[in-house]
Short mmCIF file of C-alpha atoms in Angstrom, two decimals:
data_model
loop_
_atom_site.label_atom_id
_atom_site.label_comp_id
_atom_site.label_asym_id
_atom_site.label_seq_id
_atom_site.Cartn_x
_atom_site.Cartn_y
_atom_site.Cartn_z
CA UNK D 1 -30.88 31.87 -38.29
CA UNK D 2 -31.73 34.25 -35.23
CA UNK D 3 -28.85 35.13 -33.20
CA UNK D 4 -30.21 34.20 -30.00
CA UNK D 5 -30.18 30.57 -31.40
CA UNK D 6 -26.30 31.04 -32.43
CA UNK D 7 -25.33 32.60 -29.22
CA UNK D 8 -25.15 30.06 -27.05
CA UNK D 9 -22.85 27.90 -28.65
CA UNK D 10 -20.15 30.29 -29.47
CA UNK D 11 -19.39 30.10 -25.46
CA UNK D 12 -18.98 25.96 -26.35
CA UNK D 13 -16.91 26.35 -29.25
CA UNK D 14 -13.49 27.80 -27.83
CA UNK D 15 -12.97 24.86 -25.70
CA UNK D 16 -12.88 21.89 -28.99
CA UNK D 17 -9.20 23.04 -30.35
CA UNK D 18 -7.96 20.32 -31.78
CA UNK D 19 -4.27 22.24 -32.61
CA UNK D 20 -4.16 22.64 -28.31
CA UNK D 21 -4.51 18.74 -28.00
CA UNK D 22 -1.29 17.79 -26.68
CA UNK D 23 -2.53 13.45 -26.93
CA UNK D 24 -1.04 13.29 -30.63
CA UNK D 25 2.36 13.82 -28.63
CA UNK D 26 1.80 11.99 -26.27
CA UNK D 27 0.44 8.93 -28.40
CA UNK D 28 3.29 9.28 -31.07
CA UNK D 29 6.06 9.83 -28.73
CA UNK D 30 5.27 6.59 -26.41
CA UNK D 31 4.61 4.63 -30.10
CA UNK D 32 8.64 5.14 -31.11
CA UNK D 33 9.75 4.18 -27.10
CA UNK D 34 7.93 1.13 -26.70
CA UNK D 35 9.33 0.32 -30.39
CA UNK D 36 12.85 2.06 -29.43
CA UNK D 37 12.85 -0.08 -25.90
CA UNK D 38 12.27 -3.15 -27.46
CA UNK D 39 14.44 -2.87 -30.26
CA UNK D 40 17.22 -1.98 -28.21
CA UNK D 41 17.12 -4.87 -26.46
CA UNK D 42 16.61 -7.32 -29.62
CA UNK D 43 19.56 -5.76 -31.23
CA UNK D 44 21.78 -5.69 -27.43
CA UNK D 45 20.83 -9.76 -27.46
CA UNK D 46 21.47 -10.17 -30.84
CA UNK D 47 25.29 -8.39 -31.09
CA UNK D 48 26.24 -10.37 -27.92
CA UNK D 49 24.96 -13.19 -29.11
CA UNK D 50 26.83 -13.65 -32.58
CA UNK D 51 29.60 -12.31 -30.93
CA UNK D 52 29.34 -14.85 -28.06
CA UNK D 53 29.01 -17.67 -30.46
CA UNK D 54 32.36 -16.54 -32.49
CA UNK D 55 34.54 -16.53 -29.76
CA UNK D 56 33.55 -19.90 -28.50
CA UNK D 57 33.98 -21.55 -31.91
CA UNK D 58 37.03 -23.12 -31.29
CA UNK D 59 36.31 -24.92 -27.98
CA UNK D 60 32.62 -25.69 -27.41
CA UNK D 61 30.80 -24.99 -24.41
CA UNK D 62 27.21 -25.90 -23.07
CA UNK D 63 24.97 -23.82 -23.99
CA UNK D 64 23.93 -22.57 -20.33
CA UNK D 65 27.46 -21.66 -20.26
CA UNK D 66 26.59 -19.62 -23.18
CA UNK D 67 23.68 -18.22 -21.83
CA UNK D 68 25.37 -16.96 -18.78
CA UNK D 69 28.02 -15.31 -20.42
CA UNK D 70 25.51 -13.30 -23.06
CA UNK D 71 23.28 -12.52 -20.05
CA UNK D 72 26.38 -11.29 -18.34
CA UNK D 73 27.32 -8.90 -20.90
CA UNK D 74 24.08 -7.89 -21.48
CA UNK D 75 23.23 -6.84 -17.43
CA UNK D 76 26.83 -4.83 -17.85
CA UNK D 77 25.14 -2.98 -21.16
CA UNK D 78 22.35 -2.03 -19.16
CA UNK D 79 23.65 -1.22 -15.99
CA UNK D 80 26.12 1.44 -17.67
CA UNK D 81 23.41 2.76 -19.94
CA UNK D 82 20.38 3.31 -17.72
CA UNK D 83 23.02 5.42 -15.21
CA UNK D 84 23.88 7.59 -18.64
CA UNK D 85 20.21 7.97 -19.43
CA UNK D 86 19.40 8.89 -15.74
CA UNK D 87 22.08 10.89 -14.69
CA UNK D 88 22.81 12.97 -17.79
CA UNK D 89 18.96 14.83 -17.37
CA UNK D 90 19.37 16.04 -14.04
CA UNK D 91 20.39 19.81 -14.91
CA UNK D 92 19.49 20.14 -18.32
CA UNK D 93 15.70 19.19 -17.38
CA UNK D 94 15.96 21.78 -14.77
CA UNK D 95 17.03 24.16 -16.77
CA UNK D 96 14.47 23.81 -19.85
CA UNK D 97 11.63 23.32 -17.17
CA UNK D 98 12.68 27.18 -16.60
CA UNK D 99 13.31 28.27 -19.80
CA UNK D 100 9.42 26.87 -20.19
CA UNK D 101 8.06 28.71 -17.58
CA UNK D 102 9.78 32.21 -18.18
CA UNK D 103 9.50 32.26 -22.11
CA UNK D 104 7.41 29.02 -23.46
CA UNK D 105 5.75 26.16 -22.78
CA UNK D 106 6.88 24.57 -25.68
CA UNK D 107 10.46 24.64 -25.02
CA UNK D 108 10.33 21.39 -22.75
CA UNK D 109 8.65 19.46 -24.96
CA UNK D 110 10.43 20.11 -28.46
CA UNK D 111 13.85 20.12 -26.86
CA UNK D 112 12.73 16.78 -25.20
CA UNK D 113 11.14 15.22 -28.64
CA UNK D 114 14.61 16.21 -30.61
CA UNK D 115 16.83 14.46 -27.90
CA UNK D 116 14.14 11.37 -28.75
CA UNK D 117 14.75 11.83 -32.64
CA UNK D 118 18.44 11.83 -32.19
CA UNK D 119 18.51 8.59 -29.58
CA UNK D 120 16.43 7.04 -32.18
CA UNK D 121 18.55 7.61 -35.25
CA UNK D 122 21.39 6.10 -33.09
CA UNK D 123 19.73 2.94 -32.83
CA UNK D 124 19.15 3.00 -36.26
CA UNK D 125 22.60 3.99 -38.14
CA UNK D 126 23.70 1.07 -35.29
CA UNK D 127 21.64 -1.44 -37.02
CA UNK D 128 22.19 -0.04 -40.61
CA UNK D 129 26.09 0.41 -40.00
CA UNK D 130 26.48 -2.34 -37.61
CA UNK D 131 28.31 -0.04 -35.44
CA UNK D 132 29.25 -1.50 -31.91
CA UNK D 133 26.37 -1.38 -29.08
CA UNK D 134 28.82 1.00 -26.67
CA UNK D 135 27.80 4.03 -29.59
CA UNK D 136 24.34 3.31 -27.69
CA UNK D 137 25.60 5.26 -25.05
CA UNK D 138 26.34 8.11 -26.58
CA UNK D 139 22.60 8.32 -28.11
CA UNK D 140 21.56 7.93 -23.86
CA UNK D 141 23.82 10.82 -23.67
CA UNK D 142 22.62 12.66 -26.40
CA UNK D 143 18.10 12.38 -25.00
CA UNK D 144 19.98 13.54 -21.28
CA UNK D 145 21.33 16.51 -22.72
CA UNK D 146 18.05 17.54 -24.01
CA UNK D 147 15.89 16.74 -20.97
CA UNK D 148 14.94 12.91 -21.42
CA UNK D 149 11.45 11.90 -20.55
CA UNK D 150 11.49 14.54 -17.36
CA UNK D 151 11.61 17.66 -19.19
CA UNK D 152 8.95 16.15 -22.41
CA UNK D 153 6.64 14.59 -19.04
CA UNK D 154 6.64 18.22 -17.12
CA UNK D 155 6.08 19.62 -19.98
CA UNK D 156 2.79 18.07 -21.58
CA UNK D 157 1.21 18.04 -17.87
CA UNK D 158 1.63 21.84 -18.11
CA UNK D 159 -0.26 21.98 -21.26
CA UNK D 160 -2.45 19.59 -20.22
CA UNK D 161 -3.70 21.47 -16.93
CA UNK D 162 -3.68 24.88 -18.88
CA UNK D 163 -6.11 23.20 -21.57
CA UNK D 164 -8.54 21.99 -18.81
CA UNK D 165 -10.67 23.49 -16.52
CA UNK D 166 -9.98 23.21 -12.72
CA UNK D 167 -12.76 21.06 -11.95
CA UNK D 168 -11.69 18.60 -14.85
CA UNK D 169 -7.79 19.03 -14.53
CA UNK D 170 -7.11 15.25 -12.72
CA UNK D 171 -9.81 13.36 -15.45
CA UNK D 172 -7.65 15.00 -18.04
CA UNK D 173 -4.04 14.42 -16.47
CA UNK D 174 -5.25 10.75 -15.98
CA UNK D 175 -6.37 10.51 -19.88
CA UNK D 176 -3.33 11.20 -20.67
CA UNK D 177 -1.32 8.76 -18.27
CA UNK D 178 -4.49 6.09 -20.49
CA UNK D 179 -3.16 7.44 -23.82
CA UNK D 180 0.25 6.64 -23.20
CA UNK D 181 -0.58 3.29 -21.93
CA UNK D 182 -2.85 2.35 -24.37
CA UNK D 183 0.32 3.90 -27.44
CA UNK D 184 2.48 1.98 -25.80
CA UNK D 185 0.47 -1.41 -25.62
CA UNK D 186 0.27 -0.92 -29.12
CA UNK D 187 3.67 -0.27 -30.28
CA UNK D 188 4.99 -3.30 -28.23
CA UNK D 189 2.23 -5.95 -29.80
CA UNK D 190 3.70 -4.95 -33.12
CA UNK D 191 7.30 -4.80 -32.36
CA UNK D 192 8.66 -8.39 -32.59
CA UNK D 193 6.64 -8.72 -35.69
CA UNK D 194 8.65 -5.73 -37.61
CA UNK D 195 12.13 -7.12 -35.84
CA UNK D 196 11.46 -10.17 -38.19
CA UNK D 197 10.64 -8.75 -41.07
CA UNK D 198 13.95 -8.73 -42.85
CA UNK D 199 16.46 -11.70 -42.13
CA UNK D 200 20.13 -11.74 -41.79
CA UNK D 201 22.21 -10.10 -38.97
CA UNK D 202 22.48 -6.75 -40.86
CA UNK D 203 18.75 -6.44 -41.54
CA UNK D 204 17.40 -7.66 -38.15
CA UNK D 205 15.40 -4.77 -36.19
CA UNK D 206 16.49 -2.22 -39.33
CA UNK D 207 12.42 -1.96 -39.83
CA UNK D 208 11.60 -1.68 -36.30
CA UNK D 209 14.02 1.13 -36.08
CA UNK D 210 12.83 2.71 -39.05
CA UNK D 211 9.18 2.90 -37.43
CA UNK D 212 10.69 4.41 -34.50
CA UNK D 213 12.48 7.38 -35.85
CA UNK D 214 8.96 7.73 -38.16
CA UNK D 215 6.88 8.19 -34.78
CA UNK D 216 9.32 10.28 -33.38
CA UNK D 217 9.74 12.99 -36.83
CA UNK D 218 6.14 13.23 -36.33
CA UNK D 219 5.98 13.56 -32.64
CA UNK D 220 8.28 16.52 -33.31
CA UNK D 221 6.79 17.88 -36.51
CA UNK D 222 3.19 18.08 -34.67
CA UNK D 223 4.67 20.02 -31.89
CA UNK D 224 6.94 22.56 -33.59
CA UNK D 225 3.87 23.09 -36.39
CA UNK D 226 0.56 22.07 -35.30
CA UNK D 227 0.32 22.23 -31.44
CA UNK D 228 -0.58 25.64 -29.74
CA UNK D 229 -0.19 26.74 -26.17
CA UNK D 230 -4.00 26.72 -24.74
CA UNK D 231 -5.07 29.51 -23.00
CA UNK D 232 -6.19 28.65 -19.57
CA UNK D 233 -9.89 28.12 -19.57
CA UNK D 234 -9.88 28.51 -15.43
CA UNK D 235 -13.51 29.71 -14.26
CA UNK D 236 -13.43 32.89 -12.10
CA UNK D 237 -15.20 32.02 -9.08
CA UNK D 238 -18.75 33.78 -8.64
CA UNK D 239 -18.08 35.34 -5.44
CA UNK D 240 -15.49 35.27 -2.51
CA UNK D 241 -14.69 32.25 -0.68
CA UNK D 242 -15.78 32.97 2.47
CA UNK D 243 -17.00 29.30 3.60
CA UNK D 244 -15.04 26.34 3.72
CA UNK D 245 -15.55 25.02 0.43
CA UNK D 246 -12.45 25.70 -1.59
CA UNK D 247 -12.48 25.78 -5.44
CA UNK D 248 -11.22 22.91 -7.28
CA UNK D 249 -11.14 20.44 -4.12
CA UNK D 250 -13.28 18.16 -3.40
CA UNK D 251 -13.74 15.42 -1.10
CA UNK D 252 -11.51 15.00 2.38
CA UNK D 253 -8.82 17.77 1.13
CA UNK D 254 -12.40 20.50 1.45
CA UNK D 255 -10.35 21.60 4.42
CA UNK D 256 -6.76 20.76 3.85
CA UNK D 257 -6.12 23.57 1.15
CA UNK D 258 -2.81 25.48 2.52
CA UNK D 259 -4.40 29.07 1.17
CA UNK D 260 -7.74 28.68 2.62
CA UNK D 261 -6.01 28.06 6.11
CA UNK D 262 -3.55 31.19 6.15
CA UNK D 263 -6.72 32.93 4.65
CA UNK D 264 -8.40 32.49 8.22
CA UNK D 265 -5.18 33.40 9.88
CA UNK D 266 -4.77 36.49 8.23
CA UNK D 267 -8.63 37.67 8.88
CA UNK D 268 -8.34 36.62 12.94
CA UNK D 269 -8.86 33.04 12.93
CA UNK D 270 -5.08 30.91 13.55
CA UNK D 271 -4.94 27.96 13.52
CA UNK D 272 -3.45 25.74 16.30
CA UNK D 273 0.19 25.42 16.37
CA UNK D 274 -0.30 21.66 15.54
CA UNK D 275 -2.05 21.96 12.38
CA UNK D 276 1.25 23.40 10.37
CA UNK D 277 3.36 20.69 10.71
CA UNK D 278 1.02 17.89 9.77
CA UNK D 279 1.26 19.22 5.93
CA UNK D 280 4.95 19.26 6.00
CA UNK D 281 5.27 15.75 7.52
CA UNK D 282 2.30 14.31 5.21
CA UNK D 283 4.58 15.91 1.98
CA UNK D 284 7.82 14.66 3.40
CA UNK D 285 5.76 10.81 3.83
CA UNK D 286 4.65 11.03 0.37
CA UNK D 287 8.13 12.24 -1.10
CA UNK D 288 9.96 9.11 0.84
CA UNK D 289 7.27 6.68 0.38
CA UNK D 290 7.21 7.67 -3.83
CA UNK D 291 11.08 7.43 -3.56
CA UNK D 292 11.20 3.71 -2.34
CA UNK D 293 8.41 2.63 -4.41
CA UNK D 294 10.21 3.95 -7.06
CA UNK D 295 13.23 2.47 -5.92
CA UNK D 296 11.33 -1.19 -5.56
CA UNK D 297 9.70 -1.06 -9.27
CA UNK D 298 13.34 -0.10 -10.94
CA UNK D 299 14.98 -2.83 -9.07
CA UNK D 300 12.76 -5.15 -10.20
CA UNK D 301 11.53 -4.14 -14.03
CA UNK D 302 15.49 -4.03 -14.92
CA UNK D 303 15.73 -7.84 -14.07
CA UNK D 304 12.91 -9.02 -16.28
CA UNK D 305 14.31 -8.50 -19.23
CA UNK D 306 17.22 -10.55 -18.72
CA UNK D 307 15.25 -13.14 -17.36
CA UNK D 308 12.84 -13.88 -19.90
CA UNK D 309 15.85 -14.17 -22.55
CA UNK D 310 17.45 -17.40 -20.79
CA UNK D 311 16.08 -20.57 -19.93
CA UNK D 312 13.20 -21.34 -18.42
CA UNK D 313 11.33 -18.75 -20.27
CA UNK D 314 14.02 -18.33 -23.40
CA UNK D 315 11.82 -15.85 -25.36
CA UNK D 316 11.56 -15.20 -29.03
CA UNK D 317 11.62 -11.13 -30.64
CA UNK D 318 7.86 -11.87 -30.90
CA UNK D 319 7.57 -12.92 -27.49
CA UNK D 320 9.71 -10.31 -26.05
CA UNK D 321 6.83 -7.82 -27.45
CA UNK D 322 4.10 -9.70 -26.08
CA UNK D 323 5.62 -9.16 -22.69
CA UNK D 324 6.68 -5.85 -22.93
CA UNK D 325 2.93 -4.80 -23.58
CA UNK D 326 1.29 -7.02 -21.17
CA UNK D 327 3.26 -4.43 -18.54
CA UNK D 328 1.45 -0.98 -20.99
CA UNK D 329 -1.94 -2.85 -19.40
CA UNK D 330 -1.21 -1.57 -16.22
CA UNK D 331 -2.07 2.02 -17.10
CA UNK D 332 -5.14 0.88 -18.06
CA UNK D 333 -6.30 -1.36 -15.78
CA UNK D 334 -5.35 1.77 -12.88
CA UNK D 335 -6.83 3.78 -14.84
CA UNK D 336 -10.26 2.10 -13.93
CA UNK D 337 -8.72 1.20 -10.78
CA UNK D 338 -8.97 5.09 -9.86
CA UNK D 339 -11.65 5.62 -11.03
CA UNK D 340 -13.73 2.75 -8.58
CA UNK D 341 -11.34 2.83 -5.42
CA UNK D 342 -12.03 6.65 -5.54
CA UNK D 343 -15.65 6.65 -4.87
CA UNK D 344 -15.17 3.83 -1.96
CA UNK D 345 -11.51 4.53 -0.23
CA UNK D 346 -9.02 7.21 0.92
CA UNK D 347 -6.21 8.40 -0.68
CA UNK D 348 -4.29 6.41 1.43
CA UNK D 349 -5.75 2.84 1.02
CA UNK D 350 -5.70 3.19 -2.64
CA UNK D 351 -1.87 3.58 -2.41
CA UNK D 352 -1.45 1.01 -0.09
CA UNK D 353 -3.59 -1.17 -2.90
CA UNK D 354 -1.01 -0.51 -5.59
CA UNK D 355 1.47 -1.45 -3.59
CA UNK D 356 0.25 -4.92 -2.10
CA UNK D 357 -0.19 -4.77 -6.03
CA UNK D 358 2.76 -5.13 -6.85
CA UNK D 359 4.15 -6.60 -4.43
CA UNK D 360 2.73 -9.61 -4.75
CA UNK D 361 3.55 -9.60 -8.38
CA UNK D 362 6.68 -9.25 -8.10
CA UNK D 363 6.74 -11.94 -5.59
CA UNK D 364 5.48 -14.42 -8.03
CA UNK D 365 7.81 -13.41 -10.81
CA UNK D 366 10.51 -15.17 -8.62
CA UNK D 367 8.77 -18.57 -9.16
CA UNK D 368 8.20 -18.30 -12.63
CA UNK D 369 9.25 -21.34 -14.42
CA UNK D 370 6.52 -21.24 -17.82
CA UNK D 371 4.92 -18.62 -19.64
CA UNK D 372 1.58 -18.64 -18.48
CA UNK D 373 3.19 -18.10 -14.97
CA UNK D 374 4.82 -14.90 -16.39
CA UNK D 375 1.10 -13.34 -17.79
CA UNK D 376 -0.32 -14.34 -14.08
CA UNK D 377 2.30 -12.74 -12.19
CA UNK D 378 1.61 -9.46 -14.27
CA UNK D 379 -2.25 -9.86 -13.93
CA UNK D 380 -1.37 -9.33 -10.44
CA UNK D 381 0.00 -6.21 -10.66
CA UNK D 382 -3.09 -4.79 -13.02
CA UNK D 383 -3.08 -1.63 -10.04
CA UNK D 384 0.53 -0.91 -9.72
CA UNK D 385 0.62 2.65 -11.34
CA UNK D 386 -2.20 3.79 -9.16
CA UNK D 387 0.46 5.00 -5.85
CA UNK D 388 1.84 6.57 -8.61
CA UNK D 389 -0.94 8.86 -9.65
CA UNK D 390 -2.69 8.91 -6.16
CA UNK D 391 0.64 10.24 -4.54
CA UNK D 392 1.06 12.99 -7.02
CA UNK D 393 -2.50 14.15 -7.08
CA UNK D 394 -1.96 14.40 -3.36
CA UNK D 395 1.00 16.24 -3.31
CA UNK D 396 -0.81 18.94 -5.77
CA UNK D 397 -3.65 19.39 -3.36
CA UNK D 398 -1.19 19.69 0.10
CA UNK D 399 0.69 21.98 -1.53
CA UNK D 400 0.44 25.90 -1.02
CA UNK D 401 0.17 27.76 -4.19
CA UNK D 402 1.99 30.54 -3.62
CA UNK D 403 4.82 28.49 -3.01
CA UNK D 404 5.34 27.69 -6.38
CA UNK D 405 3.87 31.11 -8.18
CA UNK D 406 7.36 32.33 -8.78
CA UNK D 407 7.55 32.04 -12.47
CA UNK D 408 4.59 33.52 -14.98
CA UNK D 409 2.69 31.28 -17.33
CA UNK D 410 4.58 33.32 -20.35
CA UNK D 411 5.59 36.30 -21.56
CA UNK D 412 1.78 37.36 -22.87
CA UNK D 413 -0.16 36.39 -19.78
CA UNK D 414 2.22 36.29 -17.04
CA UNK D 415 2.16 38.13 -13.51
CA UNK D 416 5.30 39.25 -11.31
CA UNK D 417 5.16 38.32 -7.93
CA UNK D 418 4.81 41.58 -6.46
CA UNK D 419 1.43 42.21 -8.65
CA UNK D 420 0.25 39.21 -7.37
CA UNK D 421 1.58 39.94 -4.11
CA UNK D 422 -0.68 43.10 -4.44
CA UNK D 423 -3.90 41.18 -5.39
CA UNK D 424 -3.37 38.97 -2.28
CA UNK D 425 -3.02 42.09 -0.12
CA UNK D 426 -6.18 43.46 -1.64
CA UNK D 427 -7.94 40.47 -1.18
CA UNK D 428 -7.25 40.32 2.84
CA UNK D 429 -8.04 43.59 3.08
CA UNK D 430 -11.33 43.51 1.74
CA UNK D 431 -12.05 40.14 3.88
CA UNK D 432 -11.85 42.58 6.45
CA UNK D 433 -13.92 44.85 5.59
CA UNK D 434 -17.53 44.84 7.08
CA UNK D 435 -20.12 43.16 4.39
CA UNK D 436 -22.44 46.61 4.20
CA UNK D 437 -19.83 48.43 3.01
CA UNK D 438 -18.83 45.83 0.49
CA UNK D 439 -19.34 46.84 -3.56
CA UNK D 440 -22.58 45.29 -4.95
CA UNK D 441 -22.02 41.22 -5.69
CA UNK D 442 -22.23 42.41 -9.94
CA UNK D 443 -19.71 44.84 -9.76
CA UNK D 444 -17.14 42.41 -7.57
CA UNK D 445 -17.64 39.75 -10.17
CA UNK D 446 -17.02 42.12 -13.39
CA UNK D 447 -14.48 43.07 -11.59
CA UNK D 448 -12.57 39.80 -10.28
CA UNK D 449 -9.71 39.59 -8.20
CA UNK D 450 -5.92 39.41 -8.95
CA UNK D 451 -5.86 35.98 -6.28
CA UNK D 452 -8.38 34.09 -9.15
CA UNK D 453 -6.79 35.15 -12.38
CA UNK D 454 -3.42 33.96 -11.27
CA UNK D 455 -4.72 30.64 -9.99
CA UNK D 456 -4.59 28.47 -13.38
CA UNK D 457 -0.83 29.21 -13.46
CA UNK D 458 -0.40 28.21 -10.29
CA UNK D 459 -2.42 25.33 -10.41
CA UNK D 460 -0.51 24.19 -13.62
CA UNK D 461 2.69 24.67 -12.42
CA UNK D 462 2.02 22.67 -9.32
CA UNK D 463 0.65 19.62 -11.31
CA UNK D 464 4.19 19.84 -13.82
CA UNK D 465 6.51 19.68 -10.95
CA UNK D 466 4.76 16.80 -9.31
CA UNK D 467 3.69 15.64 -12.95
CA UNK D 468 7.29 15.80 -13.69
CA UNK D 469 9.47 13.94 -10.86
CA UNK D 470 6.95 11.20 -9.87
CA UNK D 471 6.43 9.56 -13.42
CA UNK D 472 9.75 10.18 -14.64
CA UNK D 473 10.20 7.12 -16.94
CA UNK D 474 7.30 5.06 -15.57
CA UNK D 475 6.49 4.41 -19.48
CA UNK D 476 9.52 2.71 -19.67
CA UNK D 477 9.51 1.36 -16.20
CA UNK D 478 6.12 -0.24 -16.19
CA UNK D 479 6.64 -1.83 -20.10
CA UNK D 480 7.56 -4.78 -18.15
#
């Protein structure tokens, strides 16, 4: 064969590498904590139950009375263990989120995975030793110290934007969001099945478990062997960006990207004193409104479970799962969501749709007396991840870039600030100088500027620490 016919596929061929996926993660990881999630709190009900019914043999009491009391003791399991799990990340994701960006990407994400292995093999020596549930919160402990679902999250958005191009970064961040949806629909459907399948006290949930640490090995075998750091597969732009069209926006934020306005104020064109401080209130706005939303979906997700366990509902391990994975429907069901409201509405009304979202859901869960009730409540919520999504995409774009171009993308590739701070000089300085005595438009693009080849890092740092604190455990979160 000629070798102009093989030519013009080798440029195709770099960008299919499957060992620079980072979805078999992502897909395995979510499998063992929808499985991990609702095994826990199978094997929380179960301990309090038995032990419940022992100390009540002697004097009888109604069985609501019962049901209070195990409800009771369950909330107080929870309450104490979802403060461990979400306090003891705060520094140490920090500080691997660093370690990431100064040395390796992968840091984040195989630190993460083996605090996810260990928290996993807690719930299962617990089961297979019948150890007491309070050695649960020493396995919460144990994921914090390694980073918890921050430092994995942060890190697999910064793979993901360095193994897409700028113009499909958000399609790809969003697949991913869909994959972990769609692993953890499927891990919940199948997890009161495998609770049941060995009977007695000691064997309950031991398979369940078993599955769990299984998806979680592999989750960390595939990323210490298999999975490579992509290279960043940016395109340089063609020529300088002397309009207002500003590469890799599109839409309204055309003219609300931070570097294209000091850009014009550098080269003799400020702008008015008023159009500063809009971008600093509009980021503040989006921090506080993602806080309280936040806030609202916590407050509410950690009552379901202990609601569906008691009468009226009184679930079953097979139930429970059901449940569980009608809430893994929301990421898909916002996943279209995005992708219709965001060829008809602004950024704006589409958060202000996942919010009457699920809202209104959550208003109906208070009424819920039957089980069909329970599946219409969470139909109603079928767009409650999209403020989620919308706010951080936001955020990315309102953003300036050199505001977060501290750290390089790693050792190999990376740039120091005062290189780049170089490039950007060189860049404003030839803005200013007259077009005639400008290099030919060939030479300036063999050429390139500094500005372009340190854009991909900065655009993938900005999407992991907005990736990063949004989500946070939304996987877990939204499972109900």
């Amino acid at each position: 064969m000629s070798p102009e016919v093989t030519c013009p596929l080798r440029g195709h061929l770099p960008r299919f590498h499957p060992r620079t996926w980072v979805e078999p993660v992502v897909a395995s990881s979510q499998m063992a904590a929808s499985l991990y999630d609702a095994g826990l709190l199978l094997v929380v009900k179960a301990s309090y139950g038995t032990g419940g019914s022992s100390n009540h043999s002697a004097s009888p009491s109604p069985r609501g009375a019962l049901e209070d009391q195990q409800q009771r003791a369950i909330s107080n399991f929870y309450i104490i263990y979802n403060l461990v799990a979400g306090l003891s990340p705060l520094l140490f994701a920090y500080g691997l989120g660093w370690l990431s960006d100064r040395y390796h990407r992968k840091i984040s994400i195989c630190m993460s995975l083996l605090g996810f292995l260990l928290s996993r093999l807690g719930l299962l020596l617990k089961v297979l030793l019948d150890w007491p549930v309070e050695v649960l919160y020493g396995a919460a402990a144990l994921n914090g110290l390694f980073g918890g679902f921050s430092a994995f999250w942060s890190g697999v958005m910064a793979l993901g934007s360095l193994g897409s191009s700028e113009d499909r970064r958000s399609l790809r961040l969003i697949l991913i969001d869909l994959i972990l949806g769609l692993a953890g629909f499927c891990g919940s459907m199948a997890s009161g099945h495998l609770f049941k399948q060995m009977a007695g006290h000691s064997g309950q949930g031991l398979i369940l478990t078993a599955c769990s640490v299984s998806c979680a090995s592999f989750a960390l075998l595939y990323s210490l062997l298999v999975l490579k750091v992509p290279e960043s597969v940016a395109k340089p732009s063609q020529e300088l960006p002397t309009t207002d069209t500003v590469s890799g926006t599109v839409g309204t934020y055309r003219t609300l990207d931070p570097d294209q306005l000091d850009k014009q104020c550098a080269v003799g064109h400020p702008p008015s004193p008023g159009k500063a401080k809009p971008h600093k209130t509009t980021i503040a706005l989006l921090f506080v409104g993602a806080i309280m939303y936040d806030l609202a979906v916590v407050g509410t997700v950690d009552v379901i479970p202990l609601f569906v366990l008691r009468e009226p509902l009184s679930w079953n391990q097979v139930q429970v799962g059901y449940g569980m994975a009608s809430g893994y429907t929301i990421f898909i069901t916002s996943f279209l969501g995005v992708l219709v409201f965001s060829r008809c509405f602004r950024d704006t009304t589409m958060i202000m749709i996942g919010m009457v979202s699920f809202g209104s859901g959550a208003l109906l869960l208070a009424f819920v007396k039957e089980t069909y009730m329970f599946y219409i409540a969470r139909a109603v919520m079928l767009f409650a991840l999209i403020p989620v999504t919308t706010i951080r995409s936001a955020m990315s774009k309102l953003i300036k870039g050199s505001s977060y171009a501290s750290w390089p993308i790693n050792k190999s590739h990376g740039h120091h600030m005062e290189t780049s701070q170089r490039n950007e000089d060189a860049y404003l300085q030839e803005l200013k100088t007259p077009a005639t005595a400008r290099p030919p438009e060939d030479k300036r693009r063999d050429q390139g500027t500094g500005d372009q080849t340190h854009v991909p890092g900065r655009v993938g740092l900005s999407m992991t620490c907005f990736g990063s604190g949004i989500p946070g455990g939304w996987g877990k979160a939204f499972s109900w």
